[in-house]
PDB file of C-alpha atoms in Angstrom:
ATOM      1  CA  UNK L   1     -11.662 -17.037  -4.079  1.00  0.00           C
ATOM      2  CA  UNK L   2     -15.438 -18.032  -3.798  1.00  0.00           C
ATOM      3  CA  UNK L   3     -16.452 -14.511  -5.264  1.00  0.00           C
ATOM      4  CA  UNK L   4     -14.321 -14.455  -8.449  1.00  0.00           C
ATOM      5  CA  UNK L   5     -13.574 -18.258  -8.731  1.00  0.00           C
ATOM      6  CA  UNK L   6     -10.154 -19.909  -8.937  1.00  0.00           C
ATOM      7  CA  UNK L   7      -7.792 -17.737 -10.918  1.00  0.00           C
ATOM      8  CA  UNK L   8      -4.473 -16.186 -10.628  1.00  0.00           C
ATOM      9  CA  UNK L   9      -6.306 -12.719 -10.632  1.00  0.00           C
ATOM     10  CA  UNK L  10      -8.524 -13.571  -7.670  1.00  0.00           C
ATOM     11  CA  UNK L  11      -5.670 -14.517  -5.771  1.00  0.00           C
ATOM     12  CA  UNK L  12      -3.555 -11.158  -6.424  1.00  0.00           C
ATOM     13  CA  UNK L  13      -6.672  -8.948  -6.165  1.00  0.00           C
ATOM     14  CA  UNK L  14      -6.487  -8.668  -2.160  1.00  0.00           C
ATOM     15  CA  UNK L  15      -2.797  -7.952  -2.128  1.00  0.00           C
ATOM     16  CA  UNK L  16      -3.190  -5.093  -4.845  1.00  0.00           C
ATOM     17  CA  UNK L  17      -5.822  -3.468  -3.022  1.00  0.00           C
ATOM     18  CA  UNK L  18      -3.572  -3.516   0.156  1.00  0.00           C
ATOM     19  CA  UNK L  19      -0.559  -2.038  -1.925  1.00  0.00           C
ATOM     20  CA  UNK L  20      -3.121   0.731  -2.981  1.00  0.00           C
ATOM     21  CA  UNK L  21      -4.051   1.034   0.677  1.00  0.00           C
ATOM     22  CA  UNK L  22      -0.670   1.458   1.814  1.00  0.00           C
ATOM     23  CA  UNK L  23       0.021   4.240  -0.685  1.00  0.00           C
ATOM     24  CA  UNK L  24      -3.092   5.905   0.440  1.00  0.00           C
ATOM     25  CA  UNK L  25      -1.783   5.549   4.324  1.00  0.00           C
ATOM     26  CA  UNK L  26       1.625   6.957   3.145  1.00  0.00           C
ATOM     27  CA  UNK L  27      -0.112  10.035   1.742  1.00  0.00           C
ATOM     28  CA  UNK L  28      -1.992  10.481   5.021  1.00  0.00           C
ATOM     29  CA  UNK L  29       1.356  10.314   6.923  1.00  0.00           C
ATOM     30  CA  UNK L  30       3.093  12.849   4.788  1.00  0.00           C
ATOM     31  CA  UNK L  31       0.219  14.850   4.837  1.00  0.00           C
ATOM     32  CA  UNK L  32       0.117  15.149   8.637  1.00  0.00           C
ATOM     33  CA  UNK L  33       3.826  15.263   9.080  1.00  0.00           C
ATOM     34  CA  UNK L  34       4.833  17.715   6.421  1.00  0.00           C
ATOM     35  CA  UNK L  35       2.291  18.705   3.972  1.00  0.00           C
ATOM     36  CA  UNK L  36      -0.549  17.445   1.730  1.00  0.00           C
ATOM     37  CA  UNK L  37       2.068  18.258  -1.368  1.00  0.00           C
ATOM     38  CA  UNK L  38       4.791  16.039   0.496  1.00  0.00           C
ATOM     39  CA  UNK L  39       2.216  13.191   1.353  1.00  0.00           C
ATOM     40  CA  UNK L  40       1.251  13.203  -2.366  1.00  0.00           C
ATOM     41  CA  UNK L  41       4.755  13.038  -3.645  1.00  0.00           C
ATOM     42  CA  UNK L  42       5.770  10.496  -1.201  1.00  0.00           C
ATOM     43  CA  UNK L  43       2.495   8.274  -2.234  1.00  0.00           C
ATOM     44  CA  UNK L  44       3.487   8.627  -5.990  1.00  0.00           C
ATOM     45  CA  UNK L  45       7.227   7.801  -5.462  1.00  0.00           C
ATOM     46  CA  UNK L  46       5.850   4.736  -3.547  1.00  0.00           C
ATOM     47  CA  UNK L  47       3.591   3.936  -6.222  1.00  0.00           C
ATOM     48  CA  UNK L  48       5.709   4.159  -9.132  1.00  0.00           C
ATOM     49  CA  UNK L  49       8.900   2.442  -7.800  1.00  0.00           C
ATOM     50  CA  UNK L  50       9.614  -0.849  -9.602  1.00  0.00           C
ATOM     51  CA  UNK L  51      10.122  -2.843  -6.302  1.00  0.00           C
ATOM     52  CA  UNK L  52       6.731  -1.866  -4.723  1.00  0.00           C
ATOM     53  CA  UNK L  53       4.835  -2.532  -7.961  1.00  0.00           C
ATOM     54  CA  UNK L  54       6.448  -6.012  -8.430  1.00  0.00           C
ATOM     55  CA  UNK L  55       6.109  -6.793  -4.717  1.00  0.00           C
ATOM     56  CA  UNK L  56       2.437  -5.753  -4.741  1.00  0.00           C
ATOM     57  CA  UNK L  57       1.535  -8.399  -7.355  1.00  0.00           C
ATOM     58  CA  UNK L  58       3.021 -11.197  -5.202  1.00  0.00           C
ATOM     59  CA  UNK L  59       0.878 -13.305  -3.044  1.00  0.00           C
ATOM     60  CA  UNK L  60       2.756 -13.170   0.278  1.00  0.00           C
ATOM     61  CA  UNK L  61       1.242 -11.911   3.594  1.00  0.00           C
ATOM     62  CA  UNK L  62       4.198  -9.584   4.151  1.00  0.00           C
ATOM     63  CA  UNK L  63       1.981  -6.806   2.349  1.00  0.00           C
ATOM     64  CA  UNK L  64      -0.604  -7.405   4.677  1.00  0.00           C
ATOM     65  CA  UNK L  65       1.594  -6.955   7.704  1.00  0.00           C
ATOM     66  CA  UNK L  66       3.187  -3.540   6.161  1.00  0.00           C
ATOM     67  CA  UNK L  67      -0.016  -2.110   5.503  1.00  0.00           C
ATOM     68  CA  UNK L  68      -1.104  -2.822   9.260  1.00  0.00           C
ATOM     69  CA  UNK L  69       2.028  -1.257  10.409  1.00  0.00           C
ATOM     70  CA  UNK L  70       1.735   1.883   8.354  1.00  0.00           C
ATOM     71  CA  UNK L  71      -1.813   2.197   9.912  1.00  0.00           C
ATOM     72  CA  UNK L  72      -0.432   1.844  13.238  1.00  0.00           C
ATOM     73  CA  UNK L  73       1.861   4.439  12.452  1.00  0.00           C
ATOM     74  CA  UNK L  74      -0.730   6.864  10.815  1.00  0.00           C
ATOM     75  CA  UNK L  75      -2.846   6.405  14.129  1.00  0.00           C
ATOM     76  CA  UNK L  76       0.486   7.139  16.061  1.00  0.00           C
ATOM     77  CA  UNK L  77       0.965  10.322  14.445  1.00  0.00           C
ATOM     78  CA  UNK L  78      -2.561  11.375  14.459  1.00  0.00           C
TER      79      UNK L  78
END
């Protein structure tokens, strides 16, 4: 909020970035378990689903916990 000011976009920006990070982590998990193509398809499917797009624009701490959980799964798979 100090960087961009007090606005709706400044409040939602970290959660949109976490949603993009989650899609990248899903790609990494899919690429390690199956193939790079499967990882890309999983990331594409997640990114284009309506509920994920709507949920990524909400200002709630659940998206951060989802991202950290996915990062833990990625580290476990590696």
